[in-house]
XYZ file of C-alpha atoms in Angstrom:
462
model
C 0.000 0.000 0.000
C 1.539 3.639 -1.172
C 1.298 5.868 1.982
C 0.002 9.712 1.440
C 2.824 12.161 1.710
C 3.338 14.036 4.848
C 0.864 17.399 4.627
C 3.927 19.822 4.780
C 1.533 22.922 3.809
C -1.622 23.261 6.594
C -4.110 25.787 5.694
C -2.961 28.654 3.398
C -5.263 30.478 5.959
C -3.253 30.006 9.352
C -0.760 32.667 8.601
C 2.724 32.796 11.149
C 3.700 36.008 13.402
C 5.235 38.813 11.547
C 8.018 41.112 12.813
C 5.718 44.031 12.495
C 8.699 46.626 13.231
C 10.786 44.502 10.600
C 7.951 45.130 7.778
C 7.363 49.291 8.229
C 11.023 49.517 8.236
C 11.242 47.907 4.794
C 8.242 50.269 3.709
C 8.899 53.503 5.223
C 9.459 56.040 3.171
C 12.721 57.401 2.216
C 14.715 54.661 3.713
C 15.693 51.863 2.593
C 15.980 48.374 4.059
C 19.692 46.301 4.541
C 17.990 43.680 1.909
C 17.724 46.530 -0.714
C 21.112 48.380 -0.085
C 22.206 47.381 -3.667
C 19.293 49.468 -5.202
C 19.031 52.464 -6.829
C 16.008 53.780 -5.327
C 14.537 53.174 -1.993
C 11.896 50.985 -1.377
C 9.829 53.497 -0.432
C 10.187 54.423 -4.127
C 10.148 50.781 -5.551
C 6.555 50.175 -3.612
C 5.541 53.336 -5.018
C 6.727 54.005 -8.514
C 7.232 56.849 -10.856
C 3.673 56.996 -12.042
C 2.924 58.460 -8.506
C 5.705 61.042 -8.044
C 3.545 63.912 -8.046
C 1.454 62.958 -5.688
C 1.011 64.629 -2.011
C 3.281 62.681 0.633
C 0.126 61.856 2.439
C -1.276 60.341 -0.747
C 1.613 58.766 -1.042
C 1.539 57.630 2.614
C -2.134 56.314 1.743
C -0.867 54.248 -1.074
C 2.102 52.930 0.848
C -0.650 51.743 3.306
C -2.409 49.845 0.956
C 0.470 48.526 -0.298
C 1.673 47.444 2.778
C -1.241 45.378 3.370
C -1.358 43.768 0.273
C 2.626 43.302 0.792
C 2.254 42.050 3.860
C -0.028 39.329 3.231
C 1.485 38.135 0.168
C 5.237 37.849 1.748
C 3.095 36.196 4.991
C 1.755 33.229 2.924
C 4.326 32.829 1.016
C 6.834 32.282 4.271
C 4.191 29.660 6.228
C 4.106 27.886 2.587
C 8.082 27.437 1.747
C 9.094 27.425 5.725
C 6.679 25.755 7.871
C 8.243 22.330 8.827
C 10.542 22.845 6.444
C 14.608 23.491 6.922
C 15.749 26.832 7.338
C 18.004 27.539 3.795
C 19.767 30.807 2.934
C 22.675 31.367 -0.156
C 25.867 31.263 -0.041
C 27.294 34.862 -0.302
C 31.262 33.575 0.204
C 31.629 34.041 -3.839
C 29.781 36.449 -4.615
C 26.840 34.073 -5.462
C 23.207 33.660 -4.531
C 22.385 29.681 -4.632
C 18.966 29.928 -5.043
C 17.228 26.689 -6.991
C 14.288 27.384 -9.366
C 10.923 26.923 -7.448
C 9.957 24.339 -10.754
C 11.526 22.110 -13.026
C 10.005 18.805 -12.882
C 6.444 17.825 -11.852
C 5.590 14.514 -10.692
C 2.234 13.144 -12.768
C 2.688 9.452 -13.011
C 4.315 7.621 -10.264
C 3.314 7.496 -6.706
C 6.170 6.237 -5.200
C 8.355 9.903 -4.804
C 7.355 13.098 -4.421
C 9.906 16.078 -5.814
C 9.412 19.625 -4.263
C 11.054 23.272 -4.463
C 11.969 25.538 -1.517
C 13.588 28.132 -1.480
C 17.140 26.863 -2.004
C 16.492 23.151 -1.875
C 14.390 20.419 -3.025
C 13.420 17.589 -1.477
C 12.939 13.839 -2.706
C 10.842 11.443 -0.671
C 10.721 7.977 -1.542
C 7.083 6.604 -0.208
C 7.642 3.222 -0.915
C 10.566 2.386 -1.111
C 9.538 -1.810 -0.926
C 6.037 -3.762 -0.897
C 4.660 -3.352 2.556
C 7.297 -0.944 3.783
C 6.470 0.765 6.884
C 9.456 3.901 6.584
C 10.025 6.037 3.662
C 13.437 7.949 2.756
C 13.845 11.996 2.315
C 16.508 13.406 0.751
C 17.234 17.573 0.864
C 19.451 18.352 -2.103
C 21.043 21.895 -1.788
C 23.268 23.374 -4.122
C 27.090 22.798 -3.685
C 28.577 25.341 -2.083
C 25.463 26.320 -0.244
C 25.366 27.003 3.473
C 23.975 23.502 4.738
C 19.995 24.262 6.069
C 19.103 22.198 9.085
C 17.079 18.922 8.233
C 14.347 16.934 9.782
C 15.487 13.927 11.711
C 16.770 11.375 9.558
C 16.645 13.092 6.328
C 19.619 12.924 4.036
C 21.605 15.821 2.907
C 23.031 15.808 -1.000
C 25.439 18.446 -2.613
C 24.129 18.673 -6.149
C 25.126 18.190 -8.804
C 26.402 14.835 -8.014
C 29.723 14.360 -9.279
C 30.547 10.881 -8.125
C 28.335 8.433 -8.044
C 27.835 4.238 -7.911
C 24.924 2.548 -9.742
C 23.611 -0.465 -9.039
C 20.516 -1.724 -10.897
C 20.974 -1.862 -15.154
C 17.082 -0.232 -15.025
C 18.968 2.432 -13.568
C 21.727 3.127 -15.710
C 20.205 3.633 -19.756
C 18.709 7.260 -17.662
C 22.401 8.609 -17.258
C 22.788 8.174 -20.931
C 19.940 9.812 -21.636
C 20.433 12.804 -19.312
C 24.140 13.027 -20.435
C 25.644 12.157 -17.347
C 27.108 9.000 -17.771
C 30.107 11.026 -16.424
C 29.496 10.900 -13.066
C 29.543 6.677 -12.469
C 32.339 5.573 -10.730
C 31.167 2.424 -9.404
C 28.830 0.157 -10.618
C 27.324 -3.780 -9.630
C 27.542 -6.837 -11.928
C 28.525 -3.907 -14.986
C 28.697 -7.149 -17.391
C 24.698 -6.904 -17.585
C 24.867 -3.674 -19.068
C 23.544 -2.845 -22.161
C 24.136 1.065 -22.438
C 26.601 1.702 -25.278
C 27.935 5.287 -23.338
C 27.894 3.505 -20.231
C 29.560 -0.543 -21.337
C 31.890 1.361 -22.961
C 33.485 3.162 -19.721
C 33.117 -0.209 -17.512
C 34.861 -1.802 -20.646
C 37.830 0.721 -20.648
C 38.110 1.004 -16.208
C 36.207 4.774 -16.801
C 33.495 3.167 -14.315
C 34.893 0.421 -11.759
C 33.107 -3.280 -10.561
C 32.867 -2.478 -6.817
C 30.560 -5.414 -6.270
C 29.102 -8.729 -7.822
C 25.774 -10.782 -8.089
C 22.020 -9.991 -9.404
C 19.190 -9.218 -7.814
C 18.752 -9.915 -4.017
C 21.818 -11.104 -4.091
C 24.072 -8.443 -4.626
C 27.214 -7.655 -2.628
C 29.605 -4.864 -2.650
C 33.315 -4.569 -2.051
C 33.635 -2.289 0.406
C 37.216 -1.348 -0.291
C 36.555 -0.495 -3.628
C 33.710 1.561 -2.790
C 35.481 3.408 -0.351
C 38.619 3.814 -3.257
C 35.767 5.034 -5.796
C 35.036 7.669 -3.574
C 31.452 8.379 -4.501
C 29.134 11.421 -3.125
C 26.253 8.701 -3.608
C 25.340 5.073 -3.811
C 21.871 4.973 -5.421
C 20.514 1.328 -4.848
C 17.174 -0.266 -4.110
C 16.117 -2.296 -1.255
C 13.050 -5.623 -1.005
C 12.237 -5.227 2.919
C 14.107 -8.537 3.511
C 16.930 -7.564 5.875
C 19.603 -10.304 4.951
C 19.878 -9.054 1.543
C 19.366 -5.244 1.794
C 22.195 -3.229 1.845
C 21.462 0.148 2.400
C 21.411 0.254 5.948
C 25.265 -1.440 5.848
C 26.108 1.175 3.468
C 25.143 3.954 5.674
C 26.842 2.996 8.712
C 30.141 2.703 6.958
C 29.443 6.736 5.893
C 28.235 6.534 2.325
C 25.040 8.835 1.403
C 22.828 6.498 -0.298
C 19.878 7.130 -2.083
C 16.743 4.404 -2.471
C 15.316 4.159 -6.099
C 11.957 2.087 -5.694
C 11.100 2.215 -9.738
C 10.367 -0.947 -9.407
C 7.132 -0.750 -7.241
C 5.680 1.381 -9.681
C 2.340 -0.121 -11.356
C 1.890 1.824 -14.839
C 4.907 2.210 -17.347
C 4.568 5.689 -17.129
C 4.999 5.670 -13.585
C 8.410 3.779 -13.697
C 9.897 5.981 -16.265
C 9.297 8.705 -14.088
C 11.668 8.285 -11.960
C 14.222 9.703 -14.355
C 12.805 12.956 -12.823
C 14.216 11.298 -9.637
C 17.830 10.670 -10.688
C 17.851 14.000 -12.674
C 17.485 15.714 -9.135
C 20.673 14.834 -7.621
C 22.225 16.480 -11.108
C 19.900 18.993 -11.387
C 18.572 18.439 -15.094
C 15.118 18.560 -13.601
C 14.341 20.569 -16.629
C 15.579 18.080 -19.055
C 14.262 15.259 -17.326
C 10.722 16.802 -17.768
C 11.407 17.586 -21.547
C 12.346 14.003 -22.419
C 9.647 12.416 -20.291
C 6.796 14.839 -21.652
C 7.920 13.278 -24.971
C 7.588 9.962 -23.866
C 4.687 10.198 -22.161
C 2.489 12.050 -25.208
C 3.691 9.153 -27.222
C 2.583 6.783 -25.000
C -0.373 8.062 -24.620
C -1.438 8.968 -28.601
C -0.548 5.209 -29.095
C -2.892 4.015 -25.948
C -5.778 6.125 -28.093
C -5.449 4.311 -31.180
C -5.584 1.020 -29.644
C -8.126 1.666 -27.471
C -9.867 2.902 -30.448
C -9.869 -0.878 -32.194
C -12.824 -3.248 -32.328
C -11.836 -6.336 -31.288
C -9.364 -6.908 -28.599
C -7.693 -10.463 -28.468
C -7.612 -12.100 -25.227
C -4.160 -12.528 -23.376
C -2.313 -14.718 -20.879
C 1.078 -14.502 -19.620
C 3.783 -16.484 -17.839
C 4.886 -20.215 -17.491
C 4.789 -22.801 -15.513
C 7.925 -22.936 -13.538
C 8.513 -25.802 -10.835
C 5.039 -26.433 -10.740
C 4.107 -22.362 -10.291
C 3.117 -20.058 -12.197
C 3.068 -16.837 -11.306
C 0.384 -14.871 -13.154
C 0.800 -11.109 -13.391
C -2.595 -9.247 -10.929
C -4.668 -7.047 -13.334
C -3.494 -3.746 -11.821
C 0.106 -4.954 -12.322
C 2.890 -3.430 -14.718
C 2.098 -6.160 -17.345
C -1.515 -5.738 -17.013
C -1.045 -1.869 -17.255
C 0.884 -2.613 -20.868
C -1.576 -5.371 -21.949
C -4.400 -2.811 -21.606
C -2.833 0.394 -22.692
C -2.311 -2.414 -25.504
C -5.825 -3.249 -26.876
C -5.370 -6.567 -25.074
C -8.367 -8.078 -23.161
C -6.178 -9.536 -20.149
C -7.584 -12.653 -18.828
C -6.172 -11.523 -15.212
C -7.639 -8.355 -15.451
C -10.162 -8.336 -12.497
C -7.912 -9.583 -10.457
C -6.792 -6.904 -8.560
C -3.642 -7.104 -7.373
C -0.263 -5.332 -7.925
C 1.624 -8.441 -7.786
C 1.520 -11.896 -9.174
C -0.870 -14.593 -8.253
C 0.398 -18.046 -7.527
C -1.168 -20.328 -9.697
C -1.212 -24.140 -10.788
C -1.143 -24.979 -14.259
C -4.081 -26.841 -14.579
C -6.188 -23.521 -13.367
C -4.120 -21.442 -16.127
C -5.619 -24.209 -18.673
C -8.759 -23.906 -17.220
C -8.944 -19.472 -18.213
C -6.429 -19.586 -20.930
C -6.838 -22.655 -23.267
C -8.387 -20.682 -25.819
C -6.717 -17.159 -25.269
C -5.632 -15.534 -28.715
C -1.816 -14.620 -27.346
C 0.209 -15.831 -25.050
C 3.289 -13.250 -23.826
C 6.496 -13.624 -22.042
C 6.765 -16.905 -21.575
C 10.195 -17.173 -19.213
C 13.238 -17.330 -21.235
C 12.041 -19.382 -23.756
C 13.689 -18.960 -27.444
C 11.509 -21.344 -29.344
C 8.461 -23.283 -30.039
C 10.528 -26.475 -29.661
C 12.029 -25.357 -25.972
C 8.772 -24.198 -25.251
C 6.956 -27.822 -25.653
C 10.129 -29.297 -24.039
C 9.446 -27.339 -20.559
C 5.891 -29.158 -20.189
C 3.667 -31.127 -22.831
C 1.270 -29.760 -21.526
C 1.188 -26.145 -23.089
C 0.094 -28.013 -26.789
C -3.405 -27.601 -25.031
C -3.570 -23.633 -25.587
C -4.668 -22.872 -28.443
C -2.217 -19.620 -28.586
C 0.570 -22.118 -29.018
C -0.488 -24.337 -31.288
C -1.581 -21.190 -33.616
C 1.913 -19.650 -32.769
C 0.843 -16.799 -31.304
C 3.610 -17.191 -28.568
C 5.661 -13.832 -28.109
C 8.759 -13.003 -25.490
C 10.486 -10.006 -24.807
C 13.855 -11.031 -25.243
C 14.689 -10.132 -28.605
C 17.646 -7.996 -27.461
C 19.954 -9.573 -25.425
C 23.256 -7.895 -24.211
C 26.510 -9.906 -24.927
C 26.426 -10.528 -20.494
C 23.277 -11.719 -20.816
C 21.252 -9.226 -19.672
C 17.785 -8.252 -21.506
C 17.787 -5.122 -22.412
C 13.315 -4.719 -22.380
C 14.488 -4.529 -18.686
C 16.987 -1.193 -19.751
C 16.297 0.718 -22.620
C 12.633 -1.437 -22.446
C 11.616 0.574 -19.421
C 13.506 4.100 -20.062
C 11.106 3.749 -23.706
C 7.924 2.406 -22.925
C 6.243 4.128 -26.069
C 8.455 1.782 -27.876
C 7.593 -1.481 -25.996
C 3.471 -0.581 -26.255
C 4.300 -0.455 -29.799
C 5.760 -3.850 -30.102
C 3.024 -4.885 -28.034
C 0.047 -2.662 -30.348
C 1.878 -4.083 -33.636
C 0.971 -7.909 -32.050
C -2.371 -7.346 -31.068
C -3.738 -4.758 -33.670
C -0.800 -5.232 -36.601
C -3.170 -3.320 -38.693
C -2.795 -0.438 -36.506
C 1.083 -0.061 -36.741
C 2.009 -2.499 -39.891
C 5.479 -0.730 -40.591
C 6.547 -0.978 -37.157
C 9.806 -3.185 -36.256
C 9.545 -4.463 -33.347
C 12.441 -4.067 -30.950
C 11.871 -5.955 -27.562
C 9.247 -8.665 -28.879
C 9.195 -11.078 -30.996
C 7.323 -14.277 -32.234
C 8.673 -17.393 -31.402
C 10.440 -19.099 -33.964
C 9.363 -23.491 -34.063
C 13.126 -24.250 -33.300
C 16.512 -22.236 -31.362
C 18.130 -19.865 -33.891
C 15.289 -19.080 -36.225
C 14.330 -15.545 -37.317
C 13.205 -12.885 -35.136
């Protein structure tokens, strides 16, 4: 379940205590406050401008009044807004510099598992989710480097941005550096032979980016001497809730910032390439981040129409039996979010549920037997393999019309599958392999990129 952010705002009503003396100072005529020293008229003068020069003092006095009021109220709400419960932040004035960070950049419209927001001369991240079931979330106040450091809630993290040194360790991570053109900044990255990123293989090929830890998945591990050689300003990892095989909270007590990227919990693929906005924050290319993801998103989206739009929509199963399970993708899940957005009629799709559903094969016969397509059917690379796994999958019907499709097309030379990198940085692309299976007529040009139809034996034609 995705908690509700923290209500950080309150009523826009409740305004704070003012320094009354503090405010006629500023407005008083003829004088002009320490804040406004630099100007070339007093404020007196910038409240009140030329237009009203000829006016009587005590007219002017009237207007200054009014003004003030107006003023006052404005600079009131706008200080219990960007300050209440939030850290105190001011610039750094030892160059000659004001660090102040634009109040926009990114918006967050898709995913529910972060939040980004602008103060005054900060943002801050929080990761709601961070794991299923997860009863803590993560906040992270990123001020610019150089900055004076505000003070922080308890157990928030403090990040100097822009990142310049920084350890990756998920491959759904890594295809966003590329596109933000920071590939730069990895020092340090996990099991780099799964990469598929041509910027980013090439540095892990050539030492640019070093191996500072092994393994996939849960199973991860890190070298801790060659993270500490790497020197990074931030690990960004991901954790499952299961404490033997997290690692943040080992990471942190040996000093390392770390930040938590929870993509994966996110339910739509929209959603999960959002949080490109998330890394981009830490770099701050918020505003590029939202310019490539407003692109990817209206694509997404014009396709969805059009196969929404079509008459028939096939019926669709997904999965394989595997040790005598098979785990069927819930109707609100990722894959059920594609299959839809798709044109596909999802057999699954009142089943609502996030995750997967534990099933036995016989009860997958039982829906599925005469589904149209079957999709993603484990590793599998043929027709022939397929059969081999279990006789038993002759009785669809999808199979033995060979309407049996996988996402693994394109497979990195360490094995990886890239639908899981450049897949899920591009989901326009993967809805249209998925459109151009179930409504060909829709996109009949398209080359598919991810998906492809089963060949009858290993080493056909894609």
């Amino acid at each position: 379940m995705i908690r509700e952010p923290e209500d950080l705002e309150g009523s826009m009503f409740a305004l704070p205590l003012v320094d009354w003396a503090r405010m006629q100072m500023i407005v008083e005529d003829g004088k002009r406050h320490p804040r406004f020293r630099s100007m070339k008229t007093g404020v007196g003068d910038f409240f009140c401008p030329m237009g009203f020069s000829g006016m009587k003092r005590s007219a002017i006095s009237r207007h200054n009044r009014i003004l003030f009021a107006w003023v006052l109220l404005v600079c009131a709400a706008f200080s219990y807004s960007c300050n209440r419960n939030q850290p105190s932040v001011e610039g750094s004035e030892s160059d000659g510099r004001s660090m102040v960070l634009p109040h926009s950049g990114a918006t967050i419209r898709h995913a529910k598992g972060f939040t980004l927001e602008y103060r005054p001369g900060c943002k801050v991240l929080r990761v709601l989710t961070p794991w299923r079931d997860a009863k803590t979330n993560f906040t992270y106040v990123l001020v610019p480097r150089g900055a004076k450091h505000p003070e922080v809630e308890k157990g928030a993290i403090l990040v100097e941005t822009p990142v310049r040194r920084i350890v990756v360790t998920s491959t759904t991570h890594v295809v966003y550096f590329a596109m933000l053109g920071i590939e730069d900044s990895i020092v340090g990255i996990v099991d780099g032979k799964m990469v598929d990123t041509p910027s980013v293989a090439a540095r892990i090929r050539d030492g640019r980016i070093r191996e500072v830890g092994d393994g996939s998945g849960m199973a991860k591990g890190f070298d801790m001497e060659l993270l500490v050689g790497v020197q990074p300003d931030l690990i960004m990892t991901y954790g499952t809730g299961v404490p033997e095989f997290d690692q943040h909270g080992k990471l942190q007590e040996a000093g390392f910032n770390v930040a938590m990227n929870s993509e994966y919990m996110e339910t739509t693929p929209l959603g999960r390439t959002e949080w490109m906005k998330f890394i981009a924050a830490f770099f701050d290319k918020d505003t590029e981040a939202e310019s490539l993801f407003d692109g990817i998103a209206e694509r997404y989206q014009a396709q969805a129409a059009k196969a929404s739009a079509a008459a028939v929509r096939p019926t669709v199963f997904c999965g394989a039996n595997f040790r005598g399970v098979w785990h069927m993708p819930g109707g609100n899940s990722f894959v059920g979010a594609f299959i839809r957005d798709a044109g596909g009629d999802y057999l699954w799709k009142d089943e609502a549920t996030t995750g997967s559903i534990p099933m036995n094969i016989e009860s997958v016969i039982a829906r599925a037997k005469d589904a149209d397509i079957w999709l993603n059917p484990a590793d599998s690379r043929s027709m022939e393999e397929l059969e081999g796994q279990d006789e038993r999958y002759s009785i669809f019907r999808a199979f033995r019309t060979k309407r049996v499709y996988n996402d693994n097309a394109k497979m990195g030379s360490g094995g990886g599958n890239d639908v899981w990198e450049t897949g899920i940085a591009n989901p326009d692309r993967v809805l249209a392999d998925l459109i151009s299976i179930m409504h060909p007529e829709l996109l009949p040009l398209h080359q598919r990129t991810w998906y492809w139809q089963l060949p009858e034996k290993a080493g056909g034609a894609k």
